[in-house]
Tab-separated table of C-alpha atoms in Angstrom:
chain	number	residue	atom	x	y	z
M	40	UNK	CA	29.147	-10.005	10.768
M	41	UNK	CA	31.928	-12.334	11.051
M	42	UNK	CA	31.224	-14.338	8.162
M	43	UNK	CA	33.808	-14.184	5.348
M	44	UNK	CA	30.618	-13.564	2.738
M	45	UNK	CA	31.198	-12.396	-1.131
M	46	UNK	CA	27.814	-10.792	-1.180
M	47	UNK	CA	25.049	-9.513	0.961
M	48	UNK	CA	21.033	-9.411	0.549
M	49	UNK	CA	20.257	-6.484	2.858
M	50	UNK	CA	16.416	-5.334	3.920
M	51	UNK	CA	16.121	-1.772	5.019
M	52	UNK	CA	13.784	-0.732	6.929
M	53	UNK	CA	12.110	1.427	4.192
M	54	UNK	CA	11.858	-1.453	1.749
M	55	UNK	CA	9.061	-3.367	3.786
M	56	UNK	CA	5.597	-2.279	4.374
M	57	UNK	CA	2.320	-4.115	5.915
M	58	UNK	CA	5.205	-7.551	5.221
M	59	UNK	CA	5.461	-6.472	1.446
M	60	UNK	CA	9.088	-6.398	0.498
M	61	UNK	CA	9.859	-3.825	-2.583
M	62	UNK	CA	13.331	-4.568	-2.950
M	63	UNK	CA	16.079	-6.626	-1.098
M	64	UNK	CA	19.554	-5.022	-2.056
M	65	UNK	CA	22.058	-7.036	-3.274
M	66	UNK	CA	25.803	-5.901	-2.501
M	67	UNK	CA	28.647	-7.567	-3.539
M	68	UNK	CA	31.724	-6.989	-0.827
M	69	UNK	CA	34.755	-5.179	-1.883
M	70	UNK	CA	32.385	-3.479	-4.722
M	71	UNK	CA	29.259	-2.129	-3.159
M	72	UNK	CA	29.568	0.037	0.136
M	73	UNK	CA	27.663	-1.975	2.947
M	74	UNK	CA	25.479	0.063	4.936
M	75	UNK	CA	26.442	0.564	8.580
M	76	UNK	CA	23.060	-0.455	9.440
M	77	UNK	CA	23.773	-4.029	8.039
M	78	UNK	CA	24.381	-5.731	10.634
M	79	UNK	CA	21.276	-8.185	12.019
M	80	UNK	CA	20.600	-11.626	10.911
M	81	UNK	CA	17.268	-12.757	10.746
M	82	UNK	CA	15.441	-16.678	10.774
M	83	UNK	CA	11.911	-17.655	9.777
M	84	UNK	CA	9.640	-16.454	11.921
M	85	UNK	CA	11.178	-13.424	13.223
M	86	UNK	CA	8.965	-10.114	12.921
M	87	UNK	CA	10.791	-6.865	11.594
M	88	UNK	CA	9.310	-3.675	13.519
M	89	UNK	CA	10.662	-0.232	12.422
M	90	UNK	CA	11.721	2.074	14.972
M	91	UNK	CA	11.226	4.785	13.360
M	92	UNK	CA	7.488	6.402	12.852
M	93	UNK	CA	5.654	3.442	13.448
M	94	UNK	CA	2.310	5.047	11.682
M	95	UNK	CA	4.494	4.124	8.141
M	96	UNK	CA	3.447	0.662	9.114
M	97	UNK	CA	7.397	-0.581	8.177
M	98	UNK	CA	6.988	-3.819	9.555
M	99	UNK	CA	6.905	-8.223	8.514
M	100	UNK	CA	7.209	-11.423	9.512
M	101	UNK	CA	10.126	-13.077	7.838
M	102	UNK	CA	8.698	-16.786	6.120
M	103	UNK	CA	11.453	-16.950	3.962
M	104	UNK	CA	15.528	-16.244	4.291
M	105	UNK	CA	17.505	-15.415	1.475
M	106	UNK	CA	21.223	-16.611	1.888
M	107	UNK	CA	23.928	-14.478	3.323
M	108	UNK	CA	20.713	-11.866	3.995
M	109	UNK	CA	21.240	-9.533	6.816
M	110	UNK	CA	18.367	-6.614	7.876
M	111	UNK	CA	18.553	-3.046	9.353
M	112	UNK	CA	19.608	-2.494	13.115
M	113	UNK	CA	16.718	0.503	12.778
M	114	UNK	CA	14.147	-3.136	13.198
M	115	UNK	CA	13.446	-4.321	16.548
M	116	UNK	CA	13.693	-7.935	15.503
M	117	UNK	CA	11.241	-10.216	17.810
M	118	UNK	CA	11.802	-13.714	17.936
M	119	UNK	CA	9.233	-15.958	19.543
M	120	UNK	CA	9.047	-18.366	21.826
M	121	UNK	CA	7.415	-21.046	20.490
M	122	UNK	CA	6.521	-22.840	23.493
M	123	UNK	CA	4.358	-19.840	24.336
M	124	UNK	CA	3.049	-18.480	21.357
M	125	UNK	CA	2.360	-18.093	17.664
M	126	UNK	CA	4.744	-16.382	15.537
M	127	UNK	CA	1.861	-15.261	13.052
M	128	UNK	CA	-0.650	-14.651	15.836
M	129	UNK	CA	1.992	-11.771	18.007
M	130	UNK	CA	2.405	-10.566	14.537
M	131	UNK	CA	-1.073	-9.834	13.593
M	132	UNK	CA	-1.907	-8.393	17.204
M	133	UNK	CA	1.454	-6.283	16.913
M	134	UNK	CA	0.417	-4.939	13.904
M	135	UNK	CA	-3.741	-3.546	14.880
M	136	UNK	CA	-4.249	-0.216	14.367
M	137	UNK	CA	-4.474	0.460	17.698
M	138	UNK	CA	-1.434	-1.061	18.977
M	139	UNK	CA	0.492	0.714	15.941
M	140	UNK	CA	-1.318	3.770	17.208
M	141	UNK	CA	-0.179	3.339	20.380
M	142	UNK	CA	3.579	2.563	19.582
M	143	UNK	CA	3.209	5.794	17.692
M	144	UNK	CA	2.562	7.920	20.244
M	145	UNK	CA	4.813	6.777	22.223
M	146	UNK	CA	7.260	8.064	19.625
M	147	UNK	CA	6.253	11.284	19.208
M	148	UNK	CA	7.221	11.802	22.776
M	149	UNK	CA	10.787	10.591	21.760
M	150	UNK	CA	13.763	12.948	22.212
M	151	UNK	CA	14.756	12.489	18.356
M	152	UNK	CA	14.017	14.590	15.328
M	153	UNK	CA	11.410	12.315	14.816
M	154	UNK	CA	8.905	9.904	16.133
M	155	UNK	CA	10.601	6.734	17.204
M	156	UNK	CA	10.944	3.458	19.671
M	157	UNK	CA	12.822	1.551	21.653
M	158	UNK	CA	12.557	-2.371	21.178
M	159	UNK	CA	11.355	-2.180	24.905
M	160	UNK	CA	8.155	-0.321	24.126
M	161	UNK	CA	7.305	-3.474	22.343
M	162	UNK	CA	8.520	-5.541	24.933
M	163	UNK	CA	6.392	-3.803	27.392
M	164	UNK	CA	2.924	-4.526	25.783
M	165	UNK	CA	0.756	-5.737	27.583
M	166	UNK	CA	-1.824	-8.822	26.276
M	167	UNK	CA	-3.813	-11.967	26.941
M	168	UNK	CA	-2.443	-14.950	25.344
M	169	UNK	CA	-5.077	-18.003	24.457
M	170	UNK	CA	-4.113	-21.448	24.229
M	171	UNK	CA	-1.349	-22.075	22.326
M	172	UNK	CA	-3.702	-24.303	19.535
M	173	UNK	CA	-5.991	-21.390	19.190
M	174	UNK	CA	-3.485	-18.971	18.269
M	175	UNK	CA	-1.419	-21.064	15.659
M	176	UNK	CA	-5.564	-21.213	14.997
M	177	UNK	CA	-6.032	-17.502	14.670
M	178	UNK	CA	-3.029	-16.162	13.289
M	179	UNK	CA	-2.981	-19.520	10.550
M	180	UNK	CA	-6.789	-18.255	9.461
M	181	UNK	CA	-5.290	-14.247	8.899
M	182	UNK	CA	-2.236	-15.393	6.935
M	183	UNK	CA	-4.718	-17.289	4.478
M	184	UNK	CA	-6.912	-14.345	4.531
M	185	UNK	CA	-3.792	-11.890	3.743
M	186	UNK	CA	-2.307	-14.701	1.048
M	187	UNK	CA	-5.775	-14.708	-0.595
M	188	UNK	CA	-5.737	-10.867	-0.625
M	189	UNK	CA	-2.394	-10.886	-2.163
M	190	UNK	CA	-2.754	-13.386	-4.924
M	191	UNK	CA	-6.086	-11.519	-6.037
M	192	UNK	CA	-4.006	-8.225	-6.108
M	193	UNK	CA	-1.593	-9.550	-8.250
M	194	UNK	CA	-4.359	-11.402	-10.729
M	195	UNK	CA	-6.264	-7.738	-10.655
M	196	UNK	CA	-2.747	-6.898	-11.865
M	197	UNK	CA	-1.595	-9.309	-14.163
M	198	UNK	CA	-5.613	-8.921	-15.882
M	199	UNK	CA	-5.360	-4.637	-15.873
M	200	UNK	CA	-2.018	-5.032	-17.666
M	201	UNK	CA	-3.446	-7.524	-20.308
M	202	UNK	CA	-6.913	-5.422	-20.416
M	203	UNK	CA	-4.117	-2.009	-21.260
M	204	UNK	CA	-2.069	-4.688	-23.748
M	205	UNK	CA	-5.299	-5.654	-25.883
M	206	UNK	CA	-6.773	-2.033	-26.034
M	207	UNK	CA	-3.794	-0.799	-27.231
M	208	UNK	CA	-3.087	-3.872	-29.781
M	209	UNK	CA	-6.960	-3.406	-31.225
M	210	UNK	CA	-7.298	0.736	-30.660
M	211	UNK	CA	-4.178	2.240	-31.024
M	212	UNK	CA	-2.331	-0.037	-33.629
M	213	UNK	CA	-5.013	-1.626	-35.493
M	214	UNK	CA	-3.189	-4.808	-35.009
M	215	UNK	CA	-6.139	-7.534	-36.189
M	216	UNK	CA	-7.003	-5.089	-39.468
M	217	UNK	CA	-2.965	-4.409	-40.130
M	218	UNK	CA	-2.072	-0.587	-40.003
M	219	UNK	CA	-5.308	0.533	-41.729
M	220	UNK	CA	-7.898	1.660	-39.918
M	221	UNK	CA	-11.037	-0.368	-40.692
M	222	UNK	CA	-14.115	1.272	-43.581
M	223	UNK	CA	-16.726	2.270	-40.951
M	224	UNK	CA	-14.482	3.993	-38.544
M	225	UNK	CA	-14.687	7.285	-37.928
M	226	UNK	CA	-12.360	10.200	-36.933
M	227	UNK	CA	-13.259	12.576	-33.872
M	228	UNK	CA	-11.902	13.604	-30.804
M	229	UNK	CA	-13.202	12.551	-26.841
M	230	UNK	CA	-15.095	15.081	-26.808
M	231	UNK	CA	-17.321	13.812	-29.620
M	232	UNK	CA	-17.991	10.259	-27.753
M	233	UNK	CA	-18.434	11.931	-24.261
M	234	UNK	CA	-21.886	14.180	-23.014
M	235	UNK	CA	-19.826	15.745	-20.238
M	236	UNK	CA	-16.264	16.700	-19.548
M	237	UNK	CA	-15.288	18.883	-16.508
M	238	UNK	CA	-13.455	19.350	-12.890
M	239	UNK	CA	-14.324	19.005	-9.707
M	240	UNK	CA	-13.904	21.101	-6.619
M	241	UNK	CA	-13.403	21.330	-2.948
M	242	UNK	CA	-14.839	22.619	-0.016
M	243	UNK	CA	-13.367	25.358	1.837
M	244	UNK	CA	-11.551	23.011	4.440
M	245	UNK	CA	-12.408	25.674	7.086
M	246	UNK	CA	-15.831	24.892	7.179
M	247	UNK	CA	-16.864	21.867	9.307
M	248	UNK	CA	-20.296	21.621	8.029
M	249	UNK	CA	-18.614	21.010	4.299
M	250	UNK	CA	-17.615	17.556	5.560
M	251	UNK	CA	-17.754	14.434	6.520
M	252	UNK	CA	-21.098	13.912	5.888
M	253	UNK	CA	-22.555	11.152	2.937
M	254	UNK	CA	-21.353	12.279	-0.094
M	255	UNK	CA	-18.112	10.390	-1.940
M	256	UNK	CA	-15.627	12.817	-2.832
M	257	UNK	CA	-12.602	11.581	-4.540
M	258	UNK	CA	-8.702	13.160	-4.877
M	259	UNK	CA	-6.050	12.909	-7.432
M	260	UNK	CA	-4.207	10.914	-5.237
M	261	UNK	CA	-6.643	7.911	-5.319
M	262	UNK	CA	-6.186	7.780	-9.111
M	263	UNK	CA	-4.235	4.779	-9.246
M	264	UNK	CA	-6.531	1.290	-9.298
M	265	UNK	CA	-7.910	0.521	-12.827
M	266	UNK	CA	-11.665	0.780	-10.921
M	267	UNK	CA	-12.490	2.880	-8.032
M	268	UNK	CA	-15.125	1.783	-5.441
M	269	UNK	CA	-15.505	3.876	-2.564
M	270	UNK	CA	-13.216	7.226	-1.960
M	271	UNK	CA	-11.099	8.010	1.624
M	272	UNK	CA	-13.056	10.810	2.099
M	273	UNK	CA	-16.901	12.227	2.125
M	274	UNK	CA	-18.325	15.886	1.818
M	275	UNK	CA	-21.614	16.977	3.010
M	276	UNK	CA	-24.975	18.178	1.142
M	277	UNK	CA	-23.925	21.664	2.067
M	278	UNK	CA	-20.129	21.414	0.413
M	279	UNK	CA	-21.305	20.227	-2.287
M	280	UNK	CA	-23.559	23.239	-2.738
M	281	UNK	CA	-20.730	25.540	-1.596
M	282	UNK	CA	-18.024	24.413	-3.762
M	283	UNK	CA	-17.108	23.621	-7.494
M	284	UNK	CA	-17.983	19.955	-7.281
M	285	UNK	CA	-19.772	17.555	-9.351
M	286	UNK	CA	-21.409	14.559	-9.075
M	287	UNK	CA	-19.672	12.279	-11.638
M	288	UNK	CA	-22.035	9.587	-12.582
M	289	UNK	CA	-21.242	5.485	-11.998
M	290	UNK	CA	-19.049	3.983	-15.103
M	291	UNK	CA	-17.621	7.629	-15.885
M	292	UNK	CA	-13.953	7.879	-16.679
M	293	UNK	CA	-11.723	10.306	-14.293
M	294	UNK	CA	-7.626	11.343	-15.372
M	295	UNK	CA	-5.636	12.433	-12.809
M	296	UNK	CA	-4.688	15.938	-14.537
M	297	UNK	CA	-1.754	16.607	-11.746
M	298	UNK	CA	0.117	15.768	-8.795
M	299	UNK	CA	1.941	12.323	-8.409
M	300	UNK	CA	-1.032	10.182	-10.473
M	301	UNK	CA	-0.958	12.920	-12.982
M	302	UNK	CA	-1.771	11.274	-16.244
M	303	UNK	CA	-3.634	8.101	-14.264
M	304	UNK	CA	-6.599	6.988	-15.438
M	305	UNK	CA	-9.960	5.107	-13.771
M	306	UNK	CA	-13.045	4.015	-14.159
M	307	UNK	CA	-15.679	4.873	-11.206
M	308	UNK	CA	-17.804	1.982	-9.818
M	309	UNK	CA	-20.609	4.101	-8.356
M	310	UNK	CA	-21.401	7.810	-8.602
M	311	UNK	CA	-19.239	10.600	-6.955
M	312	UNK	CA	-17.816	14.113	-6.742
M	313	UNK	CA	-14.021	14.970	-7.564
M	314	UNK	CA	-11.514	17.470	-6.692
M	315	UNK	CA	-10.459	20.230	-9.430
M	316	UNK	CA	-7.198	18.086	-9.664
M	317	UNK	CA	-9.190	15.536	-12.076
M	318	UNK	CA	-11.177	15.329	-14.888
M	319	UNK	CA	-14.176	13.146	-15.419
């Protein structure tokens, strides 16, 4: 970059996913070491598409520029033309599962250590393009849908952390009855408020007929949301016979007791079955 700029806000390509930025890093010149890789400028409405393993799903559509902000040369940066089409439309058809899929593939067969693209992979797509009114249309109707998504994400948020604040504030310090606990509480342990406590299981992993049949079965790993709907994966009538697990009944409590949700804690929304790796 030519410009004589103090600072610069840099996006790598490993700080966006599914256009949700984790961190823009700010580095002052003559202090901070600017990466080599800092060296594309970006305007509203360009889409960011990581090179590299598209299946990580490291990709956006930039709405709004920071100053002096630069982004990674490992993006193919695609800039539309607006005479043609919608910015927010290409972006939600460049980002299906089957196009990212696709794209994948593609880089698997790369020559590098690992899967990657070339900006004219992208280029090369093939598609049918409606009228330009119906795409600003379509892709105006997804961004509400994704904004709407968001903002209830971050509500589910801001109410789990204020749900953890008040428990703790009520149960833990005996805030409205001052540090004594009240007459006509009593001392015991979980077990004493609980009928069941125990593990799950899994399936030998070798056995087809062990899964994918009806039956929720829930990992470690999805110990994270303060309420858990519907687990990734399913075991069958005969896995659940042939292996440790449990059915763990709707409104039960699970802990993550290892792994990288070790110590997590949810509540289940309907009845399931669990790996050993948590407790219900």
């Amino acid at each position: 970059v030519s410009e004589k700029w103090s600072y610069v806000n840099y996006l790598d390509t490993g700080s966006i996913t599914e256009n949700s930025v984790s961190e823009i890093q700010h580095l002052v010149i003559g202090r901070d070491t600017l990466p080599s890789r800092a060296r594309r400028k970006v305007v509203v409405d360009d889409i960011l598409y990581s090179t590299v393993r598209p299946n990580q799903r490291h990709y956006g559509i930039v709405k709004d520029v920071v100053p002096n902000m630069l982004v990674s040369t490992g993006f193919a940066v695609i800039r539309v033309d607006k005479a043609k089409a919608d910015a927010d439309y290409l972006y939600y058809y460049l980002t299906q599962n089957a196009i990212v899929d696709g794209l994948h593939a593609i880089g698997e067969q790369s020559v590098s250590a690992y899967p990657s693209i070339k900006p004219s992979d992208i280029e090369s797509l093939e598609m049918l393009l409606p009228s330009l009114p119906e795409q600003v249309e379509i892709g105006r109707s997804l961004k509400a849908l994704d904004d709407k998504i968001a903002n209830n994400t971050k509500i589910n948020h801001h109410l789990e952390q204020m749900a953890k604040a008040i428990f703790k504030s009520w149960f833990v310090n005996f805030e409205p009855f001052g540090a004594v606990m009240p007459d006509d509480w009593q001392e015991g342990t979980i077990a004493d408020t609980c009928s069941l406590i125990f593990n799950g299981g899994t399936p030998r992993r070798n056995e087809p007929t062990f899964w994918e049949g009806t039956i929720p079965w829930l990992t470690s790993g999805e110990v994270r949301q303060a309420i858990i709907v519907k687990p990734d994966s399913c075991i069958s009538e005969a896995g659940l016979k042939g292996s440790s697990a449990k059915w763990v009944p709707s409104l039960s409590t699970v802990v993550a007791l290892y792994g990288a949700t070790a110590g997590q804690v949810s509540m289940v929304a309907t009845p399931l079955t669990t790996n050993q790796a948590i407790t219900a």
